mmCIF file with all atom_site columns, C-alpha atoms in Angstrom:
data_model
loop_
_atom_site.group_PDB
_atom_site.id
_atom_site.type_symbol
_atom_site.label_atom_id
_atom_site.label_alt_id
_atom_site.label_comp_id
_atom_site.label_asym_id
_atom_site.label_entity_id
_atom_site.label_seq_id
_atom_site.pdbx_PDB_ins_code
_atom_site.Cartn_x
_atom_site.Cartn_y
_atom_site.Cartn_z
_atom_site.occupancy
_atom_site.B_iso_or_equiv
_atom_site.pdbx_formal_charge
_atom_site.auth_seq_id
_atom_site.auth_comp_id
_atom_site.auth_asym_id
_atom_site.auth_atom_id
_atom_site.pdbx_PDB_model_num
ATOM 1   C CA . MET J 1 1   ? -22.276 -108.518 -178.482 1.00 0.00 ? 232 MET J CA 1
ATOM 2   C CA . ALA J 1 2   ? -19.005 -108.341 -180.421 1.00 0.00 ? 233 ALA J CA 1
ATOM 3   C CA . THR J 1 3   ? -16.760 -105.315 -180.688 1.00 0.00 ? 234 THR J CA 1
ATOM 4   C CA . THR J 1 4   ? -14.584 -104.376 -183.657 1.00 0.00 ? 235 THR J CA 1
ATOM 5   C CA . SER J 1 5   ? -11.812 -106.448 -182.065 1.00 0.00 ? 236 SER J CA 1
ATOM 6   C CA . GLY J 1 6   ? -14.104 -109.493 -182.128 1.00 0.00 ? 237 GLY J CA 1
ATOM 7   C CA . LYS J 1 7   ? -14.048 -109.798 -178.340 1.00 0.00 ? 238 LYS J CA 1
ATOM 8   C CA . PRO J 1 8   ? -17.314 -109.780 -176.379 1.00 0.00 ? 239 PRO J CA 1
ATOM 9   C CA . SER J 1 9   ? -18.447 -106.527 -174.826 1.00 0.00 ? 240 SER J CA 1
ATOM 10  C CA . ASP J 1 10  ? -20.521 -105.950 -171.697 1.00 0.00 ? 241 ASP J CA 1
ATOM 11  C CA . PHE J 1 11  ? -21.884 -102.713 -173.150 1.00 0.00 ? 242 PHE J CA 1
ATOM 12  C CA . ASN J 1 12  ? -25.224 -103.602 -174.713 1.00 0.00 ? 243 ASN J CA 1
ATOM 13  C CA . THR J 1 13  ? -27.096 -100.323 -175.075 1.00 0.00 ? 244 THR J CA 1
ATOM 14  C CA . ILE J 1 14  ? -28.689 -99.518  -178.429 1.00 0.00 ? 245 ILE J CA 1
ATOM 15  C CA . ALA J 1 15  ? -28.137 -95.987  -179.778 1.00 0.00 ? 246 ALA J CA 1
ATOM 16  C CA . TYR J 1 16  ? -31.050 -94.769  -181.930 1.00 0.00 ? 247 TYR J CA 1
ATOM 17  C CA . PHE J 1 17  ? -30.280 -91.715  -184.106 1.00 0.00 ? 248 PHE J CA 1
ATOM 18  C CA . SER J 1 18  ? -32.987 -89.808  -185.977 1.00 0.00 ? 249 SER J CA 1
ATOM 19  C CA . MET J 1 19  ? -33.303 -86.384  -187.633 1.00 0.00 ? 250 MET J CA 1
ATOM 20  C CA . GLU J 1 20  ? -36.656 -85.966  -185.919 1.00 0.00 ? 251 GLU J CA 1
ATOM 21  C CA . VAL J 1 21  ? -38.425 -87.500  -182.934 1.00 0.00 ? 252 VAL J CA 1
ATOM 22  C CA . GLY J 1 22  ? -42.132 -87.142  -182.186 1.00 0.00 ? 253 GLY J CA 1
ATOM 23  C CA . ILE J 1 23  ? -42.231 -87.635  -178.435 1.00 0.00 ? 254 ILE J CA 1
ATOM 24  C CA . ASP J 1 24  ? -44.592 -84.853  -177.280 1.00 0.00 ? 255 ASP J CA 1
ATOM 25  C CA . PRO J 1 25  ? -47.055 -82.776  -179.361 1.00 0.00 ? 256 PRO J CA 1
ATOM 26  C CA . ALA J 1 26  ? -45.931 -79.627  -177.494 1.00 0.00 ? 257 ALA J CA 1
ATOM 27  C CA . MET J 1 27  ? -42.377 -80.134  -178.781 1.00 0.00 ? 258 MET J CA 1
ATOM 28  C CA . PRO J 1 28  ? -42.171 -79.384  -182.540 1.00 0.00 ? 259 PRO J CA 1
ATOM 29  C CA . THR J 1 29  ? -39.271 -81.767  -183.101 1.00 0.00 ? 260 THR J CA 1
ATOM 30  C CA . TYR J 1 30  ? -40.927 -83.811  -185.848 1.00 0.00 ? 261 TYR J CA 1
ATOM 31  C CA . SER J 1 31  ? -42.904 -83.289  -189.039 1.00 0.00 ? 262 SER J CA 1
ATOM 32  C CA . GLY J 1 32  ? -44.506 -86.637  -189.728 1.00 0.00 ? 263 GLY J CA 1
ATOM 33  C CA . GLY J 1 33  ? -43.872 -90.321  -190.289 1.00 0.00 ? 264 GLY J CA 1
ATOM 34  C CA . LEU J 1 34  ? -40.155 -90.575  -189.495 1.00 0.00 ? 265 LEU J CA 1
ATOM 35  C CA . GLY J 1 35  ? -40.561 -88.620  -186.265 1.00 0.00 ? 266 GLY J CA 1
ATOM 36  C CA . VAL J 1 36  ? -43.612 -90.584  -185.174 1.00 0.00 ? 267 VAL J CA 1
ATOM 37  C CA . LEU J 1 37  ? -41.787 -93.854  -185.902 1.00 0.00 ? 268 LEU J CA 1
ATOM 38  C CA . ALA J 1 38  ? -38.752 -92.686  -183.898 1.00 0.00 ? 269 ALA J CA 1
ATOM 39  C CA . GLY J 1 39  ? -40.914 -91.610  -180.955 1.00 0.00 ? 270 GLY J CA 1
ATOM 40  C CA . ASP J 1 40  ? -42.866 -94.875  -181.020 1.00 0.00 ? 271 ASP J CA 1
ATOM 41  C CA . THR J 1 41  ? -39.625 -96.867  -181.162 1.00 0.00 ? 272 THR J CA 1
ATOM 42  C CA . LEU J 1 42  ? -38.250 -95.078  -178.084 1.00 0.00 ? 273 LEU J CA 1
ATOM 43  C CA . ARG J 1 43  ? -41.542 -95.474  -176.202 1.00 0.00 ? 274 ARG J CA 1
ATOM 44  C CA . ALA J 1 44  ? -41.677 -99.185  -177.070 1.00 0.00 ? 275 ALA J CA 1
ATOM 45  C CA . ALA J 1 45  ? -38.087 -99.637  -175.861 1.00 0.00 ? 276 ALA J CA 1
ATOM 46  C CA . ALA J 1 46  ? -39.037 -97.943  -172.586 1.00 0.00 ? 277 ALA J CA 1
ATOM 47  C CA . ASP J 1 47  ? -42.162 -100.108 -172.231 1.00 0.00 ? 278 ASP J CA 1
ATOM 48  C CA . LEU J 1 48  ? -40.173 -103.290 -172.917 1.00 0.00 ? 279 LEU J CA 1
ATOM 49  C CA . ALA J 1 49  ? -37.206 -102.234 -170.713 1.00 0.00 ? 280 ALA J CA 1
ATOM 50  C CA . ILE J 1 50  ? -34.810 -102.421 -173.667 1.00 0.00 ? 281 ILE J CA 1
ATOM 51  C CA . PRO J 1 51  ? -31.513 -100.631 -172.974 1.00 0.00 ? 282 PRO J CA 1
ATOM 52  C CA . MET J 1 52  ? -31.608 -97.811  -175.508 1.00 0.00 ? 283 MET J CA 1
ATOM 53  C CA . VAL J 1 53  ? -30.666 -94.162  -175.852 1.00 0.00 ? 284 VAL J CA 1
ATOM 54  C CA . GLY J 1 54  ? -32.052 -91.749  -178.465 1.00 0.00 ? 285 GLY J CA 1
ATOM 55  C CA . VAL J 1 55  ? -30.142 -88.917  -180.146 1.00 0.00 ? 286 VAL J CA 1
ATOM 56  C CA . THR J 1 56  ? -31.615 -86.141  -182.298 1.00 0.00 ? 287 THR J CA 1
ATOM 57  C CA . LEU J 1 57  ? -31.199 -82.409  -182.923 1.00 0.00 ? 288 LEU J CA 1
ATOM 58  C CA . LEU J 1 58  ? -32.808 -79.604  -180.941 1.00 0.00 ? 289 LEU J CA 1
ATOM 59  C CA . HIS J 1 59  ? -34.956 -77.697  -183.432 1.00 0.00 ? 290 HIS J CA 1
ATOM 60  C CA . ARG J 1 60  ? -35.769 -74.465  -181.595 1.00 0.00 ? 291 ARG J CA 1
ATOM 61  C CA . LYS J 1 61  ? -38.044 -73.325  -184.409 1.00 0.00 ? 292 LYS J CA 1
ATOM 62  C CA . GLY J 1 62  ? -39.300 -76.822  -185.047 1.00 0.00 ? 293 GLY J CA 1
ATOM 63  C CA . TYR J 1 63  ? -41.072 -77.643  -188.242 1.00 0.00 ? 294 TYR J CA 1
ATOM 64  C CA . PHE J 1 64  ? -43.044 -74.703  -189.585 1.00 0.00 ? 295 PHE J CA 1
ATOM 65  C CA . ARG J 1 65  ? -46.688 -73.981  -188.891 1.00 0.00 ? 296 ARG J CA 1
ATOM 66  C CA . GLN J 1 66  ? -48.688 -74.121  -192.084 1.00 0.00 ? 297 GLN J CA 1
ATOM 67  C CA . ARG J 1 67  ? -51.453 -71.666  -192.813 1.00 0.00 ? 298 ARG J CA 1
ATOM 68  C CA . LEU J 1 68  ? -53.805 -71.654  -195.788 1.00 0.00 ? 299 LEU J CA 1
ATOM 69  C CA . ASP J 1 69  ? -55.514 -68.467  -196.885 1.00 0.00 ? 300 ASP J CA 1
ATOM 70  C CA . ASP J 1 70  ? -59.010 -68.246  -198.413 1.00 0.00 ? 301 ASP J CA 1
ATOM 71  C CA . ARG J 1 71  ? -57.569 -69.031  -201.849 1.00 0.00 ? 302 ARG J CA 1
ATOM 72  C CA . GLY J 1 72  ? -55.678 -72.112  -200.633 1.00 0.00 ? 303 GLY J CA 1
ATOM 73  C CA . ASN J 1 73  ? -52.232 -70.503  -200.740 1.00 0.00 ? 304 ASN J CA 1
ATOM 74  C CA . GLN J 1 74  ? -49.820 -71.814  -198.143 1.00 0.00 ? 305 GLN J CA 1
ATOM 75  C CA . SER J 1 75  ? -47.650 -69.674  -195.914 1.00 0.00 ? 306 SER J CA 1
ATOM 76  C CA . GLU J 1 76  ? -45.265 -70.850  -193.234 1.00 0.00 ? 307 GLU J CA 1
ATOM 77  C CA . SER J 1 77  ? -44.256 -69.416  -189.897 1.00 0.00 ? 308 SER J CA 1
ATOM 78  C CA . PRO J 1 78  ? -41.778 -70.748  -187.340 1.00 0.00 ? 309 PRO J CA 1
ATOM 79  C CA . PHE J 1 79  ? -43.096 -72.900  -184.510 1.00 0.00 ? 310 PHE J CA 1
ATOM 80  C CA . ASP J 1 80  ? -41.116 -71.317  -181.688 1.00 0.00 ? 311 ASP J CA 1
ATOM 81  C CA . TRP J 1 81  ? -41.057 -73.155  -178.379 1.00 0.00 ? 312 TRP J CA 1
ATOM 82  C CA . HIS J 1 82  ? -39.034 -73.072  -175.170 1.00 0.00 ? 313 HIS J CA 1
ATOM 83  C CA . PRO J 1 83  ? -36.930 -76.232  -174.675 1.00 0.00 ? 314 PRO J CA 1
ATOM 84  C CA . GLU J 1 84  ? -36.258 -75.400  -171.024 1.00 0.00 ? 315 GLU J CA 1
ATOM 85  C CA . GLU J 1 85  ? -39.947 -76.026  -170.295 1.00 0.00 ? 316 GLU J CA 1
ATOM 86  C CA . SER J 1 86  ? -39.720 -79.678  -171.414 1.00 0.00 ? 317 SER J CA 1
ATOM 87  C CA . LEU J 1 87  ? -36.048 -80.653  -171.446 1.00 0.00 ? 318 LEU J CA 1
ATOM 88  C CA . GLU J 1 88  ? -33.219 -80.786  -168.932 1.00 0.00 ? 319 GLU J CA 1
ATOM 89  C CA . PRO J 1 89  ? -30.113 -78.839  -170.059 1.00 0.00 ? 320 PRO J CA 1
ATOM 90  C CA . LEU J 1 90  ? -26.874 -80.725  -169.498 1.00 0.00 ? 321 LEU J CA 1
ATOM 91  C CA . LYS J 1 91  ? -23.629 -78.964  -168.579 1.00 0.00 ? 322 LYS J CA 1
ATOM 92  C CA . ALA J 1 92  ? -21.341 -81.075  -170.749 1.00 0.00 ? 323 ALA J CA 1
ATOM 93  C CA . ARG J 1 93  ? -20.076 -79.562  -174.003 1.00 0.00 ? 324 ARG J CA 1
ATOM 94  C CA . VAL J 1 94  ? -18.208 -81.106  -176.894 1.00 0.00 ? 325 VAL J CA 1
ATOM 95  C CA . SER J 1 95  ? -16.254 -79.409  -179.635 1.00 0.00 ? 326 SER J CA 1
ATOM 96  C CA . VAL J 1 96  ? -16.348 -80.636  -183.214 1.00 0.00 ? 327 VAL J CA 1
ATOM 97  C CA . THR J 1 97  ? -14.663 -79.213  -186.275 1.00 0.00 ? 328 THR J CA 1
ATOM 98  C CA . ILE J 1 98  ? -17.003 -78.581  -189.189 1.00 0.00 ? 329 ILE J CA 1
ATOM 99  C CA . GLU J 1 99  ? -15.677 -76.956  -192.369 1.00 0.00 ? 330 GLU J CA 1
ATOM 100 C CA . GLY J 1 100 ? -12.552 -75.875  -190.479 1.00 0.00 ? 331 GLY J CA 1
ATOM 101 C CA . ARG J 1 101 ? -14.475 -74.199  -187.644 1.00 0.00 ? 332 ARG J CA 1
ATOM 102 C CA . ALA J 1 102 ? -14.513 -75.410  -184.065 1.00 0.00 ? 333 ALA J CA 1
ATOM 103 C CA . MET J 1 103 ? -18.126 -75.615  -182.965 1.00 0.00 ? 334 MET J CA 1
ATOM 104 C CA . LYS J 1 104 ? -19.451 -76.230  -179.464 1.00 0.00 ? 335 LYS J CA 1
ATOM 105 C CA . ILE J 1 105 ? -22.425 -78.530  -178.983 1.00 0.00 ? 336 ILE J CA 1
ATOM 106 C CA . ARG J 1 106 ? -24.446 -79.147  -175.857 1.00 0.00 ? 337 ARG J CA 1
ATOM 107 C CA . ALA J 1 107 ? -27.208 -81.607  -175.113 1.00 0.00 ? 338 ALA J CA 1
ATOM 108 C CA . TRP J 1 108 ? -30.623 -81.460  -173.515 1.00 0.00 ? 339 TRP J CA 1
ATOM 109 C CA . ARG J 1 109 ? -32.221 -84.557  -172.020 1.00 0.00 ? 340 ARG J CA 1
ATOM 110 C CA . TYR J 1 110 ? -35.764 -85.880  -172.077 1.00 0.00 ? 341 TYR J CA 1
ATOM 111 C CA . LEU J 1 111 ? -36.630 -89.045  -170.173 1.00 0.00 ? 342 LEU J CA 1
ATOM 112 C CA . VAL J 1 112 ? -38.991 -91.421  -171.954 1.00 0.00 ? 343 VAL J CA 1
ATOM 113 C CA . ARG J 1 113 ? -40.672 -93.454  -169.197 1.00 0.00 ? 344 ARG J CA 1
ATOM 114 C CA . GLY J 1 114 ? -42.131 -96.831  -170.005 1.00 0.00 ? 345 GLY J CA 1
ATOM 115 C CA . VAL J 1 115 ? -45.101 -98.562  -168.399 1.00 0.00 ? 346 VAL J CA 1
ATOM 116 C CA . THR J 1 116 ? -42.617 -100.684 -166.439 1.00 0.00 ? 347 THR J CA 1
ATOM 117 C CA . GLY J 1 117 ? -40.823 -97.605  -165.100 1.00 0.00 ? 348 GLY J CA 1
ATOM 118 C CA . HIS J 1 118 ? -37.816 -98.207  -167.373 1.00 0.00 ? 349 HIS J CA 1
ATOM 119 C CA . ILE J 1 119 ? -36.327 -94.973  -168.711 1.00 0.00 ? 350 ILE J CA 1
ATOM 120 C CA . VAL J 1 120 ? -34.891 -94.377  -172.177 1.00 0.00 ? 351 VAL J CA 1
ATOM 121 C CA . PRO J 1 121 ? -32.954 -91.088  -172.256 1.00 0.00 ? 352 PRO J CA 1
ATOM 122 C CA . LEU J 1 122 ? -33.395 -88.966  -175.374 1.00 0.00 ? 353 LEU J CA 1
ATOM 123 C CA . TYR J 1 123 ? -30.665 -86.399  -176.080 1.00 0.00 ? 354 TYR J CA 1
ATOM 124 C CA . PHE J 1 124 ? -31.247 -83.301  -178.191 1.00 0.00 ? 355 PHE J CA 1
ATOM 125 C CA . LEU J 1 125 ? -28.028 -81.790  -179.629 1.00 0.00 ? 356 LEU J CA 1
ATOM 126 C CA . ASP J 1 126 ? -27.913 -77.980  -179.741 1.00 0.00 ? 357 ASP J CA 1
ATOM 127 C CA . THR J 1 127 ? -25.504 -75.473  -181.345 1.00 0.00 ? 358 THR J CA 1
ATOM 128 C CA . ASP J 1 128 ? -27.204 -72.319  -179.994 1.00 0.00 ? 359 ASP J CA 1
ATOM 129 C CA . LEU J 1 129 ? -24.357 -71.362  -177.671 1.00 0.00 ? 360 LEU J CA 1
ATOM 130 C CA . PRO J 1 130 ? -22.769 -67.898  -177.217 1.00 0.00 ? 361 PRO J CA 1
ATOM 131 C CA . GLU J 1 131 ? -19.299 -69.250  -178.037 1.00 0.00 ? 362 GLU J CA 1
ATOM 132 C CA . ASN J 1 132 ? -20.440 -70.232  -181.555 1.00 0.00 ? 363 ASN J CA 1
ATOM 133 C CA . SER J 1 133 ? -20.672 -67.823  -184.496 1.00 0.00 ? 364 SER J CA 1
ATOM 134 C CA . PRO J 1 134 ? -24.106 -66.369  -185.263 1.00 0.00 ? 365 PRO J CA 1
ATOM 135 C CA . TRP J 1 135 ? -24.379 -68.717  -188.284 1.00 0.00 ? 366 TRP J CA 1
ATOM 136 C CA . ASP J 1 136 ? -23.357 -71.817  -186.334 1.00 0.00 ? 367 ASP J CA 1
ATOM 137 C CA . ARG J 1 137 ? -25.849 -70.996  -183.581 1.00 0.00 ? 368 ARG J CA 1
ATOM 138 C CA . THR J 1 138 ? -28.677 -71.448  -186.103 1.00 0.00 ? 369 THR J CA 1
ATOM 139 C CA . LEU J 1 139 ? -27.553 -74.797  -187.553 1.00 0.00 ? 370 LEU J CA 1
ATOM 140 C CA . THR J 1 140 ? -29.956 -76.846  -185.445 1.00 0.00 ? 371 THR J CA 1
ATOM 141 C CA . ASP J 1 141 ? -32.786 -74.256  -185.415 1.00 0.00 ? 372 ASP J CA 1
ATOM 142 C CA . SER J 1 142 ? -35.205 -75.644  -187.979 1.00 0.00 ? 373 SER J CA 1
ATOM 143 C CA . LEU J 1 143 ? -36.262 -79.104  -188.985 1.00 0.00 ? 374 LEU J CA 1
ATOM 144 C CA . TYR J 1 144 ? -35.750 -79.437  -192.758 1.00 0.00 ? 375 TYR J CA 1
ATOM 145 C CA . GLY J 1 145 ? -35.097 -75.717  -193.150 1.00 0.00 ? 376 GLY J CA 1
ATOM 146 C CA . GLY J 1 146 ? -33.377 -75.937  -196.537 1.00 0.00 ? 377 GLY J CA 1
ATOM 147 C CA . ASP J 1 147 ? -30.259 -74.145  -197.722 1.00 0.00 ? 378 ASP J CA 1
#
């Protein structure tokens, strides 16, 4: 593998980034095709012992639950879940500047285990931290939440 300097590198791990990842039906971190594809890609990498790491956002409210009334009208409600029941919180924090504001981000980890025992770590990035403003704490809340 070549680096930007053109010299070979010993670091050969693939980083897979996706807005959504469908890895467990109990975790509302996907809405459809893209998430299912991302989850299948990570599971296949684990099964084939491919060195890979996944990165996505922690959507605490997930993608909405859809309800249809008797007349066929749709209404949505949040799909609240508890990440601590499925994910491992990591202590590390990073600070990034977005629109002139310093924002703290933490990660949660989920281990995707393949049939061979190989593990592909999946990291969920989260802005819901007390040191962030109330607005910034909600930035990763909902999958495709709109403006």
